PDB file of C-alpha atoms in Angstrom:
ATOM      1  CA  MET A1332    -100.192-137.176 245.745  1.00  0.00           C
ATOM      2  CA  LYS A1333    -100.403-136.892 241.993  1.00  0.00           C
ATOM      3  CA  ASP A1334     -97.040-136.414 240.372  1.00  0.00           C
ATOM      4  CA  SER A1335     -96.001-135.967 236.785  1.00  0.00           C
ATOM      5  CA  ILE A1336     -92.636-135.049 235.356  1.00  0.00           C
ATOM      6  CA  ILE A1337     -91.969-134.192 231.744  1.00  0.00           C
ATOM      7  CA  GLU A1338     -89.951-136.505 229.493  1.00  0.00           C
ATOM      8  CA  GLY A1339     -91.698-139.506 231.030  1.00  0.00           C
ATOM      9  CA  VAL A1340     -89.650-139.552 234.215  1.00  0.00           C
ATOM     10  CA  GLY A1341     -91.389-140.238 237.538  1.00  0.00           C
ATOM     11  CA  ALA A1342     -90.287-140.578 241.138  1.00  0.00           C
ATOM     12  CA  GLY A1343     -88.371-143.814 241.552  1.00  0.00           C
ATOM     13  CA  SER A1344     -87.314-143.882 237.910  1.00  0.00           C
ATOM     14  CA  VAL A1345     -83.686-144.412 236.940  1.00  0.00           C
ATOM     15  CA  TRP A1346     -82.469-142.190 234.156  1.00  0.00           C
ATOM     16  CA  ASN A1347     -79.963-143.525 231.631  1.00  0.00           C
ATOM     17  CA  TYR A1348     -76.545-144.225 233.079  1.00  0.00           C
ATOM     18  CA  LEU A1349     -74.048-141.361 233.129  1.00  0.00           C
ATOM     19  CA  PRO A1350     -71.240-142.371 230.715  1.00  0.00           C
ATOM     20  CA  THR A1351     -67.933-141.246 232.158  1.00  0.00           C
ATOM     21  CA  PRO A1352     -64.767-142.690 230.521  1.00  0.00           C
ATOM     22  CA  PRO A1353     -61.932-143.313 233.033  1.00  0.00           C
ATOM     23  CA  GLY A1354     -59.836-140.237 233.672  1.00  0.00           C
ATOM     24  CA  GLU A1355     -62.269-137.795 232.029  1.00  0.00           C
ATOM     25  CA  VAL A1356     -64.497-135.263 233.813  1.00  0.00           C
ATOM     26  CA  ARG A1357     -68.214-134.765 233.230  1.00  0.00           C
ATOM     27  CA  LEU A1358     -70.544-132.062 234.567  1.00  0.00           C
ATOM     28  CA  LEU A1359     -74.063-132.971 235.691  1.00  0.00           C
ATOM     29  CA  GLN A1360     -76.462-130.076 236.312  1.00  0.00           C
ATOM     30  CA  PHE A1361     -79.775-130.867 238.001  1.00  0.00           C
ATOM     31  CA  GLY A1362     -81.961-127.850 238.642  1.00  0.00           C
ATOM     32  CA  ARG A1363     -79.761-125.437 240.581  1.00  0.00           C
ATOM     33  CA  SER A1364     -77.103-127.952 241.645  1.00  0.00           C
ATOM     34  CA  ARG A1365     -74.006-129.030 239.753  1.00  0.00           C
ATOM     35  CA  VAL A1366     -71.882-132.155 240.198  1.00  0.00           C
ATOM     36  CA  TRP A1367     -68.550-132.940 238.530  1.00  0.00           C
ATOM     37  CA  ILE A1368     -67.965-136.664 237.970  1.00  0.00           C
ATOM     38  CA  SER A1369     -64.736-138.534 237.265  1.00  0.00           C
ATOM     39  CA  ARG A1370     -64.264-142.325 236.984  1.00  0.00           C
ATOM     40  CA  GLN A1371     -61.154-143.686 238.696  1.00  0.00           C
ATOM     41  CA  GLU A1372     -59.692-147.201 238.944  1.00  0.00           C
ATOM     42  CA  SER A1373     -60.735-147.407 242.601  1.00  0.00           C
ATOM     43  CA  GLY A1374     -64.213-145.899 242.195  1.00  0.00           C
ATOM     44  CA  TRP A1375     -65.639-142.442 241.614  1.00  0.00           C
ATOM     45  CA  ARG A1376     -64.673-138.851 242.320  1.00  0.00           C
ATOM     46  CA  LEU A1377     -67.589-136.451 242.830  1.00  0.00           C
ATOM     47  CA  ALA A1378     -67.594-132.732 243.555  1.00  0.00           C
ATOM     48  CA  MET A1379     -70.891-130.941 244.204  1.00  0.00           C
ATOM     49  CA  ASP A1380     -71.719-127.256 243.923  1.00  0.00           C
ATOM     50  CA  PRO A1381     -75.058-127.463 245.800  1.00  0.00           C
ATOM     51  CA  ALA A1382     -78.213-125.480 245.190  1.00  0.00           C
ATOM     52  CA  GLU A1383     -77.652-123.142 248.134  1.00  0.00           C
ATOM     53  CA  GLN A1384     -74.351-122.060 246.543  1.00  0.00           C
ATOM     54  CA  TYR A1385     -75.594-121.734 242.969  1.00  0.00           C
ATOM     55  CA  GLY A1386     -77.781-118.787 242.094  1.00  0.00           C
ATOM     56  CA  VAL A1387     -80.578-119.320 244.620  1.00  0.00           C
ATOM     57  CA  THR A1388     -82.504-116.441 246.150  1.00  0.00           C
ATOM     58  CA  MET A1389     -84.642-116.632 249.264  1.00  0.00           C
ATOM     59  CA  GLU A1390     -87.319-114.271 247.947  1.00  0.00           C
ATOM     60  CA  ASN A1391     -90.986-115.231 247.872  1.00  0.00           C
ATOM     61  CA  HIS A1392     -90.969-115.620 244.094  1.00  0.00           C
ATOM     62  CA  PRO A1393     -87.711-117.350 243.114  1.00  0.00           C
ATOM     63  CA  PRO A1394     -87.314-118.101 239.413  1.00  0.00           C
ATOM     64  CA  LEU A1395     -87.508-121.677 238.166  1.00  0.00           C
ATOM     65  CA  GLU A1396     -84.461-121.418 235.933  1.00  0.00           C
ATOM     66  CA  GLY A1397     -82.254-124.461 235.772  1.00  0.00           C
ATOM     67  CA  SER A1398     -81.513-127.200 233.333  1.00  0.00           C
ATOM     68  CA  PHE A1399     -80.528-130.824 233.143  1.00  0.00           C
ATOM     69  CA  ARG A1400     -77.136-130.989 231.524  1.00  0.00           C
ATOM     70  CA  PHE A1401     -74.532-133.745 231.258  1.00  0.00           C
ATOM     71  CA  SER A1402     -71.478-132.561 229.369  1.00  0.00           C
ATOM     72  CA  VAL A1403     -67.698-132.504 229.190  1.00  0.00           C
ATOM     73  CA  GLU A1404     -66.472-129.697 231.415  1.00  0.00           C
ATOM     74  CA  GLU A1405     -63.361-129.323 233.535  1.00  0.00           C
ATOM     75  CA  LYS A1406     -63.907-128.812 237.256  1.00  0.00           C
ATOM     76  CA  PRO A1407     -62.839-125.449 238.685  1.00  0.00           C
ATOM     77  CA  GLU A1408     -60.626-125.271 241.766  1.00  0.00           C
ATOM     78  CA  GLU A1409     -63.700-125.343 244.019  1.00  0.00           C
ATOM     79  CA  PRO A1410     -65.584-127.425 245.086  1.00  0.00           C
ATOM     80  CA  ALA A1411     -63.112-130.087 246.211  1.00  0.00           C
ATOM     81  CA  TRP A1412     -63.265-133.702 245.066  1.00  0.00           C
ATOM     82  CA  SER A1413     -64.734-136.428 247.294  1.00  0.00           C
ATOM     83  CA  ASN A1414     -63.483-139.955 246.613  1.00  0.00           C
ATOM     84  CA  TYR A1415     -65.912-142.898 246.689  1.00  0.00           C
ATOM     85  CA  PHE A1416     -64.238-146.320 246.622  1.00  0.00           C
ATOM     86  CA  VAL A1417     -66.205-148.995 244.733  1.00  0.00           C
ATOM     87  CA  ASP A1418     -64.492-152.314 243.968  1.00  0.00           C
ATOM     88  CA  ASP A1419     -65.772-152.898 240.436  1.00  0.00           C
ATOM     89  CA  ASP A1420     -64.057-151.342 237.427  1.00  0.00           C
ATOM     90  CA  ASN A1421     -67.014-152.146 235.150  1.00  0.00           C
ATOM     91  CA  ASP A1422     -69.799-150.689 237.295  1.00  0.00           C
ATOM     92  CA  LEU A1423     -71.794-147.744 235.946  1.00  0.00           C
ATOM     93  CA  LEU A1424     -73.132-144.595 237.594  1.00  0.00           C
ATOM     94  CA  VAL A1425     -76.883-143.935 237.322  1.00  0.00           C
ATOM     95  CA  ALA A1426     -79.243-141.216 238.548  1.00  0.00           C
ATOM     96  CA  GLU A1427     -82.478-142.129 240.364  1.00  0.00           C
ATOM     97  CA  VAL A1428     -85.272-139.587 240.720  1.00  0.00           C
ATOM     98  CA  SER A1429     -87.040-139.456 244.091  1.00  0.00           C
ATOM     99  CA  LEU A1430     -89.259-137.256 246.240  1.00  0.00           C
ATOM    100  CA  PRO A1431     -87.876-135.472 249.336  1.00  0.00           C
ATOM    101  CA  ASP A1432     -87.495-137.594 252.472  1.00  0.00           C
ATOM    102  CA  ARG A1433     -89.527-135.204 254.652  1.00  0.00           C
ATOM    103  CA  PRO A1434     -92.924-133.485 254.389  1.00  0.00           C
ATOM    104  CA  ILE A1435     -93.005-130.223 252.432  1.00  0.00           C
ATOM    105  CA  ALA A1436     -94.411-126.973 253.866  1.00  0.00           C
ATOM    106  CA  ALA A1437     -95.543-124.498 251.216  1.00  0.00           C
ATOM    107  CA  GLN A1438     -97.187-121.089 251.438  1.00  0.00           C
ATOM    108  CA  PRO A1439    -100.306-120.077 249.472  1.00  0.00           C
ATOM    109  CA  LEU A1440     -99.879-117.447 246.775  1.00  0.00           C
ATOM    110  CA  GLU A1441    -102.454-115.353 248.701  1.00  0.00           C
ATOM    111  CA  PRO A1442    -104.032-115.786 252.192  1.00  0.00           C
ATOM    112  CA  ILE A1443    -106.616-118.596 252.204  1.00  0.00           C
ATOM    113  CA  LEU A1444    -109.892-118.269 254.122  1.00  0.00           C
ATOM    114  CA  LEU A1445    -112.210-121.256 253.855  1.00  0.00           C
ATOM    115  CA  PRO A1446    -115.672-121.126 255.537  1.00  0.00           C
ATOM    116  CA  ASP A1447    -116.922-124.128 257.484  1.00  0.00           C
ATOM    117  CA  GLY A1448    -118.310-126.869 255.229  1.00  0.00           C
ATOM    118  CA  GLU A1449    -116.549-125.597 252.114  1.00  0.00           C
ATOM    119  CA  SER A1450    -113.766-127.206 250.100  1.00  0.00           C
ATOM    120  CA  ALA A1451    -111.243-125.951 247.553  1.00  0.00           C
ATOM    121  CA  HIS A1452    -108.629-127.412 245.190  1.00  0.00           C
ATOM    122  CA  PHE A1453    -105.033-126.232 245.109  1.00  0.00           C
ATOM    123  CA  THR A1454    -101.788-127.203 243.419  1.00  0.00           C
ATOM    124  CA  THR A1455     -98.059-126.722 243.983  1.00  0.00           C
ATOM    125  CA  LEU A1456     -94.732-128.070 242.773  1.00  0.00           C
ATOM    126  CA  ILE A1457     -92.526-130.449 244.769  1.00  0.00           C
ATOM    127  CA  PRO A1458     -88.764-130.117 244.077  1.00  0.00           C
ATOM    128  CA  LEU A1459     -87.277-133.507 243.193  1.00  0.00           C
ATOM    129  CA  ILE A1460     -84.121-135.195 244.455  1.00  0.00           C
ATOM    130  CA  LEU A1461     -81.529-136.998 242.333  1.00  0.00           C
ATOM    131  CA  LYS A1462     -79.714-139.962 243.901  1.00  0.00           C
ATOM    132  CA  LEU A1463     -76.413-140.956 242.313  1.00  0.00           C
ATOM    133  CA  LYS A1464     -75.595-144.640 242.750  1.00  0.00           C
ATOM    134  CA  THR A1465     -73.797-147.500 241.052  1.00  0.00           C
ATOM    135  CA  LEU A1466     -75.889-149.679 238.769  1.00  0.00           C
ATOM    136  CA  LYS A1467     -74.738-153.234 239.575  1.00  0.00           C
ATOM    137  CA  LYS A1468     -73.938-152.986 243.274  1.00  0.00           C
ATOM    138  CA  GLU A1469     -76.511-150.238 243.943  1.00  0.00           C
ATOM    139  CA  ARG A1470     -74.109-148.335 246.173  1.00  0.00           C
ATOM    140  CA  SER A1471     -75.542-144.897 247.036  1.00  0.00           C
ATOM    141  CA  LEU A1472     -72.915-142.195 246.563  1.00  0.00           C
ATOM    142  CA  MET A1473     -74.552-138.758 246.653  1.00  0.00           C
ATOM    143  CA  THR A1474     -77.948-137.033 246.925  1.00  0.00           C
ATOM    144  CA  VAL A1475     -78.471-133.936 244.790  1.00  0.00           C
ATOM    145  CA  SER A1476     -81.299-131.457 245.509  1.00  0.00           C
ATOM    146  CA  SER A1477     -82.738-129.551 242.559  1.00  0.00           C
ATOM    147  CA  MET A1478     -83.224-126.422 244.682  1.00  0.00           C
ATOM    148  CA  LEU A1479     -82.732-125.186 248.234  1.00  0.00           C
ATOM    149  CA  LEU A1480     -84.979-126.855 250.820  1.00  0.00           C
ATOM    150  CA  SER A1481     -84.448-125.484 254.321  1.00  0.00           C
ATOM    151  CA  LYS A1482     -85.578-127.378 257.426  1.00  0.00           C
ATOM    152  CA  ASN A1483     -88.170-125.722 259.677  1.00  0.00           C
ATOM    153  CA  LEU A1484     -90.617-126.642 262.417  1.00  0.00           C
ATOM    154  CA  PHE A1485     -94.240-127.066 261.323  1.00  0.00           C
ATOM    155  CA  GLY A1486     -96.781-126.831 264.139  1.00  0.00           C
ATOM    156  CA  ALA A1487     -96.447-126.154 267.853  1.00  0.00           C
ATOM    157  CA  PRO A1488     -93.003-126.395 269.499  1.00  0.00           C
ATOM    158  CA  ASP A1489     -94.016-129.444 271.572  1.00  0.00           C
ATOM    159  CA  THR A1490     -96.047-131.345 268.952  1.00  0.00           C
ATOM    160  CA  GLY A1491     -94.735-130.106 265.600  1.00  0.00           C
ATOM    161  CA  GLU A1492     -92.389-131.862 263.203  1.00  0.00           C
ATOM    162  CA  ILE A1493     -89.368-130.938 261.110  1.00  0.00           C
ATOM    163  CA  VAL A1494     -90.303-130.315 257.470  1.00  0.00           C
ATOM    164  CA  TYR A1495     -88.708-128.835 254.369  1.00  0.00           C
ATOM    165  CA  SER A1496     -89.858-125.306 253.525  1.00  0.00           C
ATOM    166  CA  SER A1497     -90.474-125.054 249.795  1.00  0.00           C
ATOM    167  CA  PRO A1498     -89.794-121.779 247.937  1.00  0.00           C
ATOM    168  CA  LEU A1499     -92.673-122.677 245.566  1.00  0.00           C
ATOM    169  CA  GLU A1500     -96.166-121.410 246.272  1.00  0.00           C
ATOM    170  CA  VAL A1501     -99.545-123.105 246.639  1.00  0.00           C
ATOM    171  CA  ARG A1502    -101.924-121.852 243.934  1.00  0.00           C
ATOM    172  CA  PRO A1503    -105.551-122.476 242.931  1.00  0.00           C
ATOM    173  CA  CYS A1504    -105.844-125.451 240.569  1.00  0.00           C
ATOM    174  CA  SER A1505    -107.336-123.121 237.955  1.00  0.00           C
ATOM    175  CA  ASP A1506    -103.957-121.357 237.596  1.00  0.00           C
ATOM    176  CA  GLU A1507    -101.701-122.424 234.764  1.00  0.00           C
ATOM    177  CA  LEU A1508     -98.507-123.885 236.203  1.00  0.00           C
ATOM    178  CA  ASP A1509     -95.288-124.469 234.299  1.00  0.00           C
ATOM    179  CA  LEU A1510     -93.797-127.858 235.186  1.00  0.00           C
ATOM    180  CA  PRO A1511     -89.992-127.944 235.150  1.00  0.00           C
ATOM    181  CA  TYR A1512     -88.446-131.372 234.664  1.00  0.00           C
ATOM    182  CA  PHE A1513     -86.975-131.253 238.203  1.00  0.00           C
ATOM    183  CA  CYS A1514     -90.358-130.834 239.954  1.00  0.00           C
ATOM    184  CA  ALA A1515     -93.459-132.969 240.496  1.00  0.00           C
ATOM    185  CA  ARG A1516     -96.920-131.427 240.473  1.00  0.00           C
ATOM    186  CA  CYS A1517     -99.068-132.041 243.543  1.00  0.00           C
ATOM    187  CA  ASP A1518    -102.826-131.386 243.366  1.00  0.00           C
ATOM    188  CA  MET A1519    -104.732-131.306 246.673  1.00  0.00           C
ATOM    189  CA  LYS A1520    -108.220-130.793 248.048  1.00  0.00           C
ATOM    190  CA  VAL A1521    -108.776-128.935 251.330  1.00  0.00           C
ATOM    191  CA  VAL A1522    -112.070-129.602 253.195  1.00  0.00           C
ATOM    192  CA  ASN A1523    -113.049-127.516 256.221  1.00  0.00           C
ATOM    193  CA  VAL A1524    -115.073-129.451 258.831  1.00  0.00           C
ATOM    194  CA  SER A1525    -113.757-127.478 261.822  1.00  0.00           C
ATOM    195  CA  GLY A1526    -116.969-125.574 262.531  1.00  0.00           C
ATOM    196  CA  GLU A1527    -115.272-122.220 261.985  1.00  0.00           C
ATOM    197  CA  ILE A1528    -113.523-120.270 259.239  1.00  0.00           C
ATOM    198  CA  LEU A1529    -110.218-121.891 258.295  1.00  0.00           C
ATOM    199  CA  ASP A1530    -107.409-119.364 257.937  1.00  0.00           C
ATOM    200  CA  PHE A1531    -103.994-120.780 257.156  1.00  0.00           C
ATOM    201  CA  SER A1532    -100.682-119.460 255.898  1.00  0.00           C
ATOM    202  CA  ARG A1533     -98.867-122.760 255.208  1.00  0.00           C
ATOM    203  CA  ILE A1534     -99.835-126.230 253.998  1.00  0.00           C
ATOM    204  CA  CYS A1535     -97.922-129.359 255.019  1.00  0.00           C
ATOM    205  CA  ILE A1536     -97.708-131.919 252.199  1.00  0.00           C
ATOM    206  CA  ARG A1537     -96.651-135.486 252.994  1.00  0.00           C
ATOM    207  CA  VAL A1538     -94.852-136.973 250.004  1.00  0.00           C
ATOM    208  CA  GLU A1539     -94.639-140.724 249.396  1.00  0.00           C
TER     209      GLU A1539
END
């Protein structure tokens, strides 16, 4: 797995803390998800408008629009607040970038047929996850997905495993690929030693 994220941020990195003065409300947008944040005496109030509720289509070619934004913005009536009690008035909230916690299944841009003994290089994008947690006590509060990742079975019903289905396609490595800040690029090599023509419609990518 080769990953690179613009602005020097990689999986496992902690972005700068999210300054939220007590009693004020901040909006964090990560990809297609939004989270309102408010610091209280007893901890934190968070309200998430998740990716599946925020401008996501289930078409084969969804756009990669989305931005990282942290700004002053009042929360609308919905979504409702969730209260997280943390016993430290001086603790800070930080955002940690990570890869998804399950393998990713992605579809090729076009059907792939690979003769026996041949190999080919492909690339795709892996949507990243943002974990909100306190800095000093490292209390995990919320996980924010940059885009919709639905769970599906990969493989046979009796031997398969549950994976995330990515809306982003697998493409030949020769294709130019825009890299949004909320995705990691994954380059891969497929080698066919099966003794027959390899015909596949999905690729399972194990992220670490």
